[in-house]
XYZ file of C-alpha atoms in Angstrom:
633
model
C -25.334 32.378 -62.375
C -21.767 34.983 -62.345
C -24.633 37.018 -60.248
C -26.818 34.063 -57.871
C -23.969 31.382 -57.228
C -21.025 30.893 -55.448
C -17.386 31.711 -56.859
C -16.493 27.246 -56.595
C -19.283 26.641 -59.371
C -18.325 29.188 -61.521
C -14.228 27.579 -61.179
C -15.389 24.489 -62.236
C -16.773 25.462 -64.945
C -13.234 26.868 -65.347
C -11.587 23.564 -64.860
C -14.264 20.920 -66.675
C -13.378 22.953 -69.695
C -9.669 22.463 -68.197
C -9.925 18.641 -68.331
C -11.302 19.145 -71.977
C -15.014 19.260 -71.232
C -16.856 20.187 -73.991
C -17.723 24.078 -73.112
C -21.679 24.152 -75.185
C -22.096 20.901 -72.880
C -21.010 22.393 -68.820
C -24.980 22.410 -68.072
C -25.916 19.331 -68.187
C -26.601 17.456 -64.938
C -23.880 16.241 -63.311
C -23.691 13.115 -61.602
C -20.854 11.776 -59.627
C -19.720 7.485 -60.680
C -17.053 6.499 -58.162
C -16.133 3.331 -57.392
C -12.992 1.545 -56.159
C -11.305 1.430 -59.232
C -7.055 -0.453 -58.247
C -4.621 -0.804 -60.675
C -3.515 0.135 -64.046
C -4.023 -1.203 -67.232
C -3.186 -0.776 -70.659
C -4.467 0.339 -73.707
C -3.998 -3.812 -73.963
C -5.525 -4.917 -70.920
C -2.105 -5.621 -70.310
C -1.485 -4.926 -66.245
C 0.422 -1.961 -66.144
C 0.164 -1.601 -62.382
C -0.811 -4.808 -60.532
C -4.843 -4.019 -58.876
C -4.760 -5.200 -54.595
C -7.327 -7.671 -56.361
C -9.575 -9.187 -59.066
C -12.126 -7.566 -57.981
C -11.308 -3.767 -58.013
C -8.748 -4.955 -61.720
C -11.661 -4.656 -64.075
C -14.341 -2.678 -62.293
C -12.550 0.650 -64.949
C -14.409 -0.811 -67.203
C -18.017 -0.096 -65.870
C -17.385 3.395 -64.966
C -15.946 4.386 -68.574
C -18.641 2.248 -69.901
C -20.882 4.607 -67.537
C -19.516 8.112 -68.168
C -20.413 7.522 -72.234
C -23.826 6.727 -72.033
C -23.944 9.458 -69.305
C -22.166 11.620 -72.505
C -24.660 10.176 -74.908
C -27.625 11.485 -72.084
C -25.871 14.842 -72.096
C -25.400 14.158 -68.573
C -21.646 15.535 -66.774
C -20.050 12.929 -65.779
C -17.153 12.716 -63.196
C -14.965 9.861 -61.677
C -13.349 8.845 -58.830
C -12.178 6.411 -56.448
C -11.324 4.842 -53.621
C -9.574 2.360 -53.540
C -10.131 -1.799 -51.116
C -7.581 -4.284 -49.869
C -8.199 -8.176 -50.579
C -8.605 -10.340 -47.850
C -7.350 -13.074 -49.409
C -4.335 -11.376 -50.202
C -4.003 -10.450 -46.470
C -5.282 -13.612 -44.801
C -3.166 -14.566 -41.999
C -0.645 -10.960 -42.316
C -0.277 -7.517 -40.513
C -2.935 -6.330 -43.033
C -5.861 -8.212 -42.314
C -5.657 -5.705 -38.562
C -6.828 -3.303 -41.097
C -9.999 -5.085 -43.115
C -12.988 -4.524 -41.032
C -11.703 -0.742 -39.795
C -11.328 0.274 -43.298
C -14.650 -0.682 -43.935
C -15.741 2.219 -42.232
C -12.624 4.519 -42.991
C -14.365 4.498 -46.912
C -17.502 4.539 -46.735
C -16.320 8.403 -45.009
C -13.809 8.749 -47.810
C -16.200 7.562 -51.019
C -19.293 10.035 -48.117
C -16.852 13.224 -48.246
C -16.625 12.104 -52.790
C -19.840 12.972 -52.307
C -20.616 16.113 -50.384
C -17.474 17.779 -52.813
C -18.969 17.567 -55.767
C -21.866 20.222 -54.709
C -23.072 20.569 -57.918
C -24.009 16.344 -58.778
C -27.774 15.759 -59.960
C -26.483 11.880 -59.413
C -24.456 9.598 -57.784
C -23.011 6.003 -59.335
C -21.667 3.152 -57.053
C -19.595 0.509 -58.362
C -17.805 -2.528 -56.469
C -17.564 -5.370 -56.302
C -15.588 -7.033 -53.222
C -15.081 -8.219 -48.925
C -14.771 -3.595 -47.485
C -15.077 -1.925 -50.315
C -18.884 -2.849 -51.575
C -20.381 -2.083 -48.066
C -18.363 1.198 -47.664
C -19.781 1.768 -51.053
C -23.645 0.852 -49.741
C -23.159 3.068 -46.403
C -21.765 5.512 -48.143
C -24.539 6.208 -51.189
C -27.292 4.736 -48.329
C -26.001 8.910 -45.904
C -27.549 10.169 -50.183
C -30.804 10.807 -48.734
C -33.569 12.707 -51.614
C -29.740 12.532 -54.153
C -30.665 9.168 -56.580
C -28.158 6.673 -56.628
C -27.522 3.562 -58.052
C -25.231 1.064 -57.284
C -23.923 -1.175 -59.566
C -22.330 -4.756 -58.462
C -19.020 -5.867 -59.476
C -19.571 -9.017 -60.735
C -17.862 -12.726 -60.541
C -14.381 -14.261 -61.625
C -15.711 -17.507 -64.270
C -14.272 -20.680 -63.510
C -11.042 -23.083 -65.144
C -11.788 -25.019 -66.927
C -9.523 -27.293 -65.037
C -8.488 -25.572 -61.638
C -9.522 -24.960 -58.103
C -11.423 -22.428 -57.372
C -10.318 -18.952 -54.937
C -11.383 -20.131 -51.729
C -10.218 -24.503 -52.384
C -6.874 -22.600 -53.259
C -5.940 -20.834 -50.417
C -6.017 -24.248 -48.699
C -2.326 -25.354 -50.653
C 0.081 -24.125 -48.163
C -2.223 -26.826 -45.302
C -2.805 -28.908 -47.835
C 0.689 -29.492 -48.580
C 2.722 -28.932 -44.776
C 0.082 -31.671 -44.143
C 1.487 -33.534 -47.991
C -1.318 -34.727 -49.318
C -0.352 -32.221 -52.806
C 3.270 -31.560 -54.359
C 5.600 -28.587 -55.029
C 4.466 -28.892 -59.112
C 0.734 -28.824 -58.451
C 0.432 -26.267 -55.720
C 2.758 -24.416 -57.925
C -0.311 -25.285 -60.813
C -3.876 -24.452 -58.942
C -2.314 -21.189 -57.897
C -2.086 -19.935 -61.629
C -5.042 -21.316 -62.496
C -8.248 -19.851 -60.284
C -8.454 -16.676 -61.365
C -9.393 -17.853 -64.239
C -10.624 -14.842 -65.634
C -9.280 -11.263 -64.307
C -12.147 -9.093 -62.750
C -14.646 -10.196 -60.914
C -15.406 -10.836 -56.893
C -14.523 -14.982 -55.933
C -16.556 -18.026 -57.655
C -17.837 -18.091 -53.592
C -20.527 -17.397 -51.933
C -18.437 -14.954 -49.751
C -18.547 -11.305 -48.431
C -18.420 -10.008 -51.908
C -20.700 -12.097 -53.278
C -23.384 -11.986 -50.640
C -22.868 -8.386 -49.826
C -23.776 -7.882 -54.450
C -26.752 -10.326 -53.507
C -27.524 -8.031 -49.835
C -27.219 -4.781 -52.426
C -29.227 -5.792 -54.972
C -32.220 -7.491 -52.650
C -31.796 -3.722 -50.890
C -32.785 -1.724 -54.493
C -29.754 -0.110 -54.483
C -29.199 -1.943 -57.853
C -31.160 -2.950 -61.171
C -32.870 -6.194 -61.124
C -30.443 -9.335 -61.906
C -27.078 -7.693 -62.418
C -25.332 -9.150 -58.769
C -22.772 -11.772 -59.552
C -23.035 -11.336 -63.315
C -19.553 -13.238 -65.144
C -17.228 -9.626 -65.219
C -15.742 -8.723 -68.842
C -18.808 -10.095 -70.547
C -21.139 -8.478 -72.608
C -23.858 -8.860 -70.207
C -21.929 -6.544 -67.539
C -20.419 -4.622 -69.632
C -24.419 -3.505 -70.412
C -25.587 -3.243 -66.489
C -23.357 -0.325 -67.133
C -25.068 1.629 -69.772
C -28.491 0.404 -68.011
C -27.265 2.075 -64.904
C -26.465 5.207 -66.536
C -29.805 5.738 -67.910
C -31.485 4.403 -65.151
C -30.169 7.460 -62.867
C -31.385 10.071 -64.410
C -34.345 8.032 -64.605
C -35.179 8.533 -60.619
C -33.934 12.384 -61.006
C -36.743 12.968 -62.870
C -39.294 10.881 -61.385
C -37.508 12.385 -57.888
C -37.177 8.919 -56.511
C -33.824 9.357 -53.712
C -32.285 7.158 -52.095
C -34.509 7.576 -49.083
C -37.338 6.423 -50.950
C -35.807 3.312 -51.580
C -33.697 2.290 -48.295
C -36.303 1.856 -45.926
C -36.478 -0.682 -42.644
C -38.425 -3.068 -44.744
C -36.516 -3.190 -47.647
C -33.443 -3.336 -45.432
C -35.782 -6.902 -43.847
C -36.164 -8.256 -47.242
C -32.142 -7.523 -48.020
C -31.642 -10.361 -44.340
C -34.173 -12.192 -46.033
C -32.250 -12.846 -49.728
C -29.395 -13.366 -47.317
C -31.000 -16.610 -45.890
C -32.143 -17.587 -48.681
C -29.091 -17.591 -50.313
C -27.117 -18.850 -47.167
C -24.638 -16.052 -47.496
C -21.712 -14.710 -45.213
C -21.577 -14.310 -41.753
C -19.832 -11.112 -42.690
C -23.347 -9.587 -43.520
C -23.995 -9.780 -40.192
C -21.679 -7.332 -39.601
C -22.061 -4.675 -43.162
C -26.869 -4.764 -43.010
C -26.497 -3.161 -39.727
C -24.196 -0.252 -40.883
C -26.109 0.359 -44.022
C -29.371 0.136 -42.282
C -27.580 2.599 -40.024
C -25.793 5.251 -42.387
C -29.770 5.192 -43.420
C -30.777 6.506 -40.443
C -33.152 3.507 -40.366
C -32.992 0.781 -36.498
C -30.234 -1.274 -37.209
C -31.183 -6.038 -36.841
C -30.427 -7.009 -34.044
C -29.450 -10.330 -32.858
C -33.156 -12.180 -32.405
C -33.818 -10.088 -35.616
C -31.665 -12.434 -37.556
C -32.105 -16.232 -35.429
C -36.199 -15.378 -36.516
C -35.619 -14.493 -40.236
C -32.855 -17.043 -40.024
C -35.476 -19.406 -38.999
C -38.667 -18.711 -40.816
C -36.475 -18.462 -44.238
C -35.341 -21.782 -46.299
C -31.916 -21.857 -47.888
C -32.945 -22.154 -52.282
C -29.106 -22.020 -53.152
C -26.736 -24.084 -53.614
C -23.834 -22.900 -53.166
C -20.348 -23.137 -52.789
C -19.287 -22.968 -50.506
C -22.069 -24.516 -48.552
C -23.380 -27.276 -51.254
C -24.594 -29.875 -50.910
C -23.483 -29.743 -54.886
C -20.832 -26.587 -54.762
C -22.030 -24.640 -57.728
C -19.854 -21.235 -58.722
C -21.128 -18.074 -58.271
C -22.082 -17.382 -62.276
C -24.085 -19.966 -62.081
C -26.114 -19.217 -60.073
C -26.654 -15.800 -61.600
C -27.263 -18.231 -64.782
C -29.678 -19.864 -63.207
C -31.467 -16.819 -63.042
C -29.145 -15.483 -59.244
C -31.103 -13.214 -56.680
C -34.483 -12.579 -58.773
C -34.547 -16.372 -58.926
C -34.148 -16.250 -55.224
C -37.225 -13.696 -54.835
C -39.553 -15.621 -57.443
C -39.249 -18.167 -54.381
C -39.606 -15.975 -51.730
C -42.701 -13.900 -53.428
C -44.804 -16.609 -53.180
C -43.574 -18.110 -49.805
C -45.350 -14.732 -49.074
C -41.354 -13.968 -47.338
C -41.313 -10.917 -48.980
C -42.814 -6.538 -49.149
C -43.104 -6.168 -52.182
C -44.062 -2.895 -52.409
C -40.916 -1.791 -51.736
C -39.072 0.330 -54.104
C -36.149 0.384 -56.324
C -33.852 1.948 -59.061
C -35.798 0.746 -62.254
C -38.142 2.901 -61.045
C -40.565 0.343 -60.148
C -41.564 -1.849 -57.094
C -39.725 -5.260 -55.893
C -43.417 -6.339 -56.827
C -43.120 -5.298 -60.889
C -40.019 -6.054 -61.226
C -40.628 -9.732 -60.854
C -43.170 -9.864 -62.926
C -41.286 -8.561 -65.768
C -37.962 -11.052 -64.063
C -41.063 -14.118 -64.347
C -41.461 -13.285 -68.528
C -38.499 -11.982 -69.178
C -36.246 -13.015 -72.712
C -33.393 -12.400 -70.573
C -34.082 -15.212 -67.832
C -35.828 -17.982 -70.254
C -32.053 -17.484 -72.461
C -29.959 -17.599 -68.886
C -31.438 -20.641 -67.316
C -30.964 -22.435 -71.469
C -27.566 -21.313 -71.997
C -26.732 -23.108 -68.311
C -28.217 -26.124 -69.598
C -26.945 -25.686 -72.753
C -23.055 -25.093 -71.471
C -23.007 -26.846 -68.591
C -25.168 -29.564 -68.030
C -26.254 -28.383 -64.873
C -30.100 -28.361 -64.103
C -31.068 -24.131 -62.890
C -34.084 -26.204 -60.885
C -30.771 -27.385 -58.746
C -29.071 -24.557 -57.648
C -31.756 -22.488 -57.156
C -34.722 -24.126 -56.027
C -38.113 -24.444 -54.587
C -38.842 -24.715 -50.139
C -39.876 -28.378 -51.135
C -37.378 -29.196 -53.549
C -34.980 -27.666 -51.216
C -36.518 -29.247 -48.672
C -36.026 -32.956 -49.967
C -32.394 -32.350 -50.813
C -31.779 -31.505 -46.640
C -30.716 -27.842 -47.014
C -31.108 -25.909 -44.131
C -31.120 -22.888 -42.591
C -27.808 -21.214 -42.713
C -26.862 -18.886 -39.095
C -27.956 -19.770 -35.784
C -26.274 -18.176 -32.868
C -25.383 -19.519 -29.865
C -25.446 -18.837 -26.547
C -24.105 -20.077 -23.108
C -21.892 -18.885 -19.865
C -18.784 -18.591 -23.225
C -21.145 -16.161 -25.226
C -23.420 -14.793 -22.759
C -23.893 -11.256 -25.502
C -24.538 -13.885 -28.573
C -22.397 -15.508 -30.653
C -22.366 -16.832 -34.602
C -21.682 -20.362 -36.624
C -22.707 -20.773 -40.270
C -25.097 -24.593 -39.133
C -24.552 -25.244 -42.727
C -21.286 -25.397 -42.316
C -20.965 -28.399 -39.748
C -19.994 -31.594 -41.452
C -23.558 -33.675 -40.997
C -22.374 -37.456 -40.221
C -21.439 -35.068 -37.294
C -25.201 -34.528 -36.561
C -27.152 -36.999 -34.493
C -30.481 -37.876 -36.199
C -31.960 -35.099 -33.707
C -30.838 -32.505 -36.267
C -28.042 -31.112 -33.412
C -24.563 -31.385 -33.314
C -23.231 -32.620 -29.892
C -19.251 -31.946 -28.961
C -17.689 -32.369 -25.684
C -13.619 -31.662 -26.122
C -10.857 -30.121 -24.033
C -9.356 -26.610 -24.826
C -6.110 -25.481 -26.612
C -6.257 -22.138 -26.175
C -3.846 -19.600 -28.446
C -3.812 -15.995 -27.975
C -2.695 -15.136 -31.531
C -3.814 -16.517 -35.099
C -0.337 -17.653 -35.540
C -0.031 -19.722 -33.295
C -3.031 -21.694 -33.895
C -1.841 -22.211 -37.951
C 1.804 -23.385 -36.132
C -0.017 -26.058 -34.257
C -2.704 -27.364 -36.357
C 0.988 -27.562 -39.209
C 2.574 -29.038 -36.538
C 0.153 -31.838 -35.502
C -0.332 -30.378 -32.504
C -4.568 -30.364 -32.451
C -6.058 -34.059 -32.503
C -10.334 -35.725 -32.608
C -12.558 -34.132 -30.573
C -10.298 -30.573 -29.610
C -11.809 -27.060 -29.195
C -9.532 -24.501 -30.338
C -10.241 -21.827 -28.412
C -8.631 -18.351 -30.363
C -8.605 -15.280 -28.047
C -7.817 -11.625 -28.779
C -8.555 -11.712 -31.435
C -11.398 -9.610 -31.674
C -11.951 -5.619 -32.288
C -9.988 -4.372 -29.361
C -7.743 -7.381 -30.208
C -6.479 -7.526 -34.046
C -9.232 -5.941 -35.772
C -12.227 -8.674 -35.454
C -9.446 -10.132 -37.725
C -10.320 -12.411 -40.060
C -8.825 -16.559 -39.998
C -9.712 -18.100 -42.962
C -6.680 -19.722 -42.770
C -7.292 -21.136 -39.531
C -10.792 -22.677 -41.075
C -9.174 -23.836 -44.262
C -6.504 -25.310 -42.462
C -7.950 -27.222 -40.104
C -10.496 -28.465 -43.147
C -7.305 -30.211 -44.917
C -7.314 -33.129 -42.017
C -8.841 -36.079 -41.998
C -10.686 -35.702 -38.304
C -11.735 -32.227 -38.981
C -14.859 -32.424 -38.546
C -14.467 -33.926 -35.171
C -12.399 -30.779 -33.786
C -14.684 -26.976 -33.117
C -13.363 -23.804 -33.091
C -14.196 -20.115 -31.182
C -13.407 -17.240 -31.317
C -14.212 -13.567 -30.658
C -12.698 -13.275 -34.599
C -14.496 -13.653 -37.358
C -14.717 -15.734 -40.549
C -14.249 -15.767 -44.066
C -17.388 -16.122 -45.848
C -15.783 -19.734 -47.661
C -15.367 -20.376 -43.468
C -16.703 -24.305 -43.478
C -16.478 -27.202 -39.921
C -18.055 -25.536 -36.404
C -16.604 -22.506 -36.331
C -17.861 -19.961 -33.342
C -16.815 -16.704 -34.089
C -18.036 -13.965 -33.130
C -18.672 -14.524 -29.087
C -19.109 -11.741 -27.285
C -17.909 -9.857 -24.838
C -14.442 -10.337 -26.453
C -11.632 -11.925 -24.140
C -10.571 -8.564 -24.249
C -13.325 -6.864 -22.801
C -13.803 -8.380 -20.074
C -15.502 -12.061 -21.307
C -15.394 -15.323 -20.666
C -13.106 -16.687 -23.152
C -10.779 -14.454 -21.718
C -10.472 -17.085 -18.338
C -10.395 -20.321 -20.363
C -7.428 -22.882 -19.653
C -5.395 -25.470 -21.812
C -7.659 -28.698 -20.850
C -11.159 -27.067 -19.790
C -13.174 -28.547 -21.350
C -15.872 -26.924 -23.701
C -19.747 -28.926 -23.914
C -21.283 -26.933 -27.890
C -24.737 -28.216 -28.869
C -26.245 -26.639 -32.418
C -29.802 -27.513 -32.864
C -29.669 -26.989 -36.820
C -33.639 -27.320 -36.549
C -34.384 -24.569 -34.462
C -31.318 -23.095 -35.181
C -30.846 -22.650 -31.386
C -27.630 -23.766 -29.420
C -25.364 -23.041 -26.290
C -21.788 -22.996 -26.016
C -21.186 -23.478 -22.095
C -17.364 -24.807 -20.621
C -18.794 -27.413 -18.542
C -15.295 -28.646 -16.900
C -11.470 -28.914 -15.636
C -8.580 -30.511 -17.181
C -10.026 -33.380 -14.395
C -13.284 -33.484 -14.381
C -16.418 -32.001 -15.290
C -18.988 -29.409 -13.315
C -22.569 -28.712 -12.604
C -24.147 -25.684 -14.148
C -24.174 -23.979 -11.256
C -20.411 -24.445 -10.022
C -19.414 -23.848 -14.091
C -20.546 -21.067 -13.285
C -19.390 -20.187 -10.049
C -15.505 -20.783 -11.150
C -16.211 -18.768 -14.133
C -17.397 -15.661 -11.845
C -13.591 -15.786 -9.527
C -11.194 -17.491 -11.848
C -9.626 -14.427 -13.220
C -8.706 -13.636 -16.254
C -5.370 -15.872 -18.247
C -2.220 -13.100 -17.699
C -1.341 -13.536 -20.837
C -4.722 -11.230 -22.362
C -2.989 -8.828 -25.064
C -3.569 -6.913 -27.928
C -1.849 -8.285 -31.466
C 1.243 -6.606 -30.835
C 1.527 -4.773 -34.714
C -2.602 -3.722 -33.837
C -2.254 -0.083 -35.831
C -3.483 2.664 -33.465
C -6.190 3.507 -36.484
C -7.354 0.355 -35.458
C -6.971 0.565 -31.373
C -9.036 3.456 -32.235
C -12.224 2.905 -34.369
C -12.710 -0.129 -31.566
C -12.964 1.539 -28.868
C -15.224 4.176 -31.487
C -17.094 0.877 -32.949
C -17.747 -0.488 -28.922
C -19.625 2.899 -27.428
C -21.536 2.963 -30.867
C -23.199 -0.869 -30.026
C -20.145 -2.946 -30.366
C -20.227 -6.259 -33.006
C -24.232 -6.655 -33.154
C -24.541 -2.937 -33.829
C -22.327 -3.796 -37.110
C -18.842 -2.047 -35.678
C -19.994 2.170 -36.818
C -19.408 5.195 -34.939
C -23.138 6.322 -33.669
C -21.860 9.400 -33.190
C -24.169 10.639 -30.476
C -23.722 7.115 -29.081
C -20.085 8.367 -28.525
C -20.775 11.851 -27.971
C -23.026 11.291 -25.131
C -20.298 8.611 -23.687
C -17.984 11.406 -23.787
C -20.052 14.269 -22.391
C -20.044 11.321 -19.269
C -16.904 11.077 -18.721
C -15.954 15.178 -18.666
C -19.049 15.316 -16.606
C -18.558 12.617 -14.257
C -14.314 13.728 -14.484
C -15.912 17.652 -13.265
C -17.466 16.650 -10.886
C -13.943 14.722 -8.873
C -12.380 18.298 -8.713
C -12.382 19.995 -6.073
C -13.093 24.130 -6.055
C -9.649 24.203 -4.722
C -8.340 22.505 -7.418
C -10.369 24.545 -10.350
C -9.082 27.593 -8.374
C -5.049 25.998 -9.206
C -6.322 25.165 -12.263
C -7.247 28.855 -13.315
C-alpha cells in the first residue's frame, strides 16, 4: 500500500483509527451509509434538537442498525447525511420556493459524498420523504457498477383517536369556516403524528416514492411503507446491510438493476397505487441520473390507460386506508402479484435481492411473512386485506379508476396533469366525463388565492387560475394550502383549479397542474383575464382531457375565435416572479428549462445546457464586427 496507493487512502486509515476503529479491522470492505437524518435525540429518544419532520427523525436508528450489522460482518461502515425539508412545514410559506430545487441540490451533495469516499465498496441510502427520498434515488441511480441498496424510512402510524397528517393540515381553513372549535384544532394538531418517525399516513409523495424505490428494484421486497420504529422496520436495515455485501460478492452493480424495464415497472406500480403526481417529476429524474431514457407524458398516459388502480388508500379512497394498512395487506409485492397475473410487469429484471423480480414474487406468494401480516390486519383492525389491495376485477367492481390524466387544449398546449380519481364522483356524468364551465378568478400568488377562499370570494362554478407559480415564478411550488382550503367549502366540488404549480400527493378535487408553458414563459395561462370563460372536460374512462379558454365575461367563442383572441392578447401586465424567489431557485429554473423543463423531470441535462451556452456564444461572436473585435483585443 505504501508503494502503490494514493496518500489519501493511507491517511484515511490513520483517520479511521483516530475515530476509534480497531486497527486490526481496517481492511474490510468499506460501505458508505448515506441518510437524510435530521435532529438530535438523547439516548432515551427524547429530543435535544428537532428535525424538520418526522420522516428523518428516526432514520438514525436505521443507520445504526445497518452499521452494526456491517461491523459484525467484518465490513467498515461510514455514515454521512444530507438532511431534507418538509413540504408540509413549508406549505404557504417562502420555504416552498426552495422545495423542488432542493431535490437537485441534495442529489448533487449525496453524489459528491459518494465520490468523496473513493475506497467505498458500496452505498446504503436511507431516506423517507418528499424531496430527500427522490434525491437519494437520483444519487444511487448514478452509481454505475457500484452496488447500492435503498432503505425506505417507512411511515408513521395513525392515531387511535384523531386525524391523519393530511387532514390535520386543513385546521386553519376549517376554523375560518367555523367548522371546528379552537379546542378541537389544538387537540387534533397534537394527535396527528401518532409515532415520532416515518412519512405521512397517506399515499402522498413520500409513500409513493417508497413504493417506486421498491418497484425499481433498489429496495428489498416488502420494505416500502414499513411502520417506523417497529421491529419489522429495524429488521429491514439489517437485511439490507447483508444484501449489499452479497451484491458485492455477486458483482451486481446499480447499473445492472436500473434499466428501461425497471423504470417501466415503477411507472406501472405508480398507476396501480394511484400515486402522487409529483412522481411524474421524480421518475424521469431518476432515469436521467441512470443515463436511461426519460419517460414522456405520452408514456405516462399509455401506462395509465393500461394499468388498473388496485389500492384503496388515503387520499384517493373509496375507503381511505392508511399506508401502514397497505403495508400489512402486502404492500408493493402484493400489488405486483396481481400485475404479474395481468401480464403488466417485466419480471425478468434484477433486483437488489440478487434475484429477479419474478423470483422475489415467487418467494412472497408463499412466505410466512405475507400470511402473518395479512392475518394481523384482519385480527387487529378488522380489515380484510383484499379490500385494501384488490384484484383488477374487484377494483373495477368497486369503481376504482386509473389515477392520472394529461389534459391538453389552448391553455395547456404542452400538457398538464390532473389526478382524475380525486374528482368528486357526484359531478361526473353517466358517461364517465367531468364537465365544468365557469368564470376565471385569477391570482398571481398563492397567498392571494388563499385569502379569497377564506374570505368567501370564491363561489360555485368558479375556476381558480393561479399563475406565476411554475419553476420561473415560484420554484414550481406545491399548493396544498389552496386545495385543502377548497376541500372544506360546502360547494368545493363545483370549483376547479388551473395552475402552472404542482400539487401535494394528498390533494383532491378538480385540480389541473403542471400547465405548460408556464405563465412566465409565455404560456396562454398568463393571458387569462378575470371573468373569462374556461371549459374543462375530463374523460375518466378514456383518460383524456381538454382545458380551454372558450369566451370572455360577456360571450362564448367558437374554437377558432378563442384561438384568435388568445393569439392577439398580450400577457397580463401583473405577471412577475414571487418577490421572495431566491437567486438559487432562479438559477435552477433557468437550468431545468434548458434541460427539458417540467416534463423532462426538472433535471440538469449538462449536454443540453452546454450546447445552448455554446450556441449563444457563437451567435454573440457572429454579431461582433471585425473592428469591434480589434477594440476588444
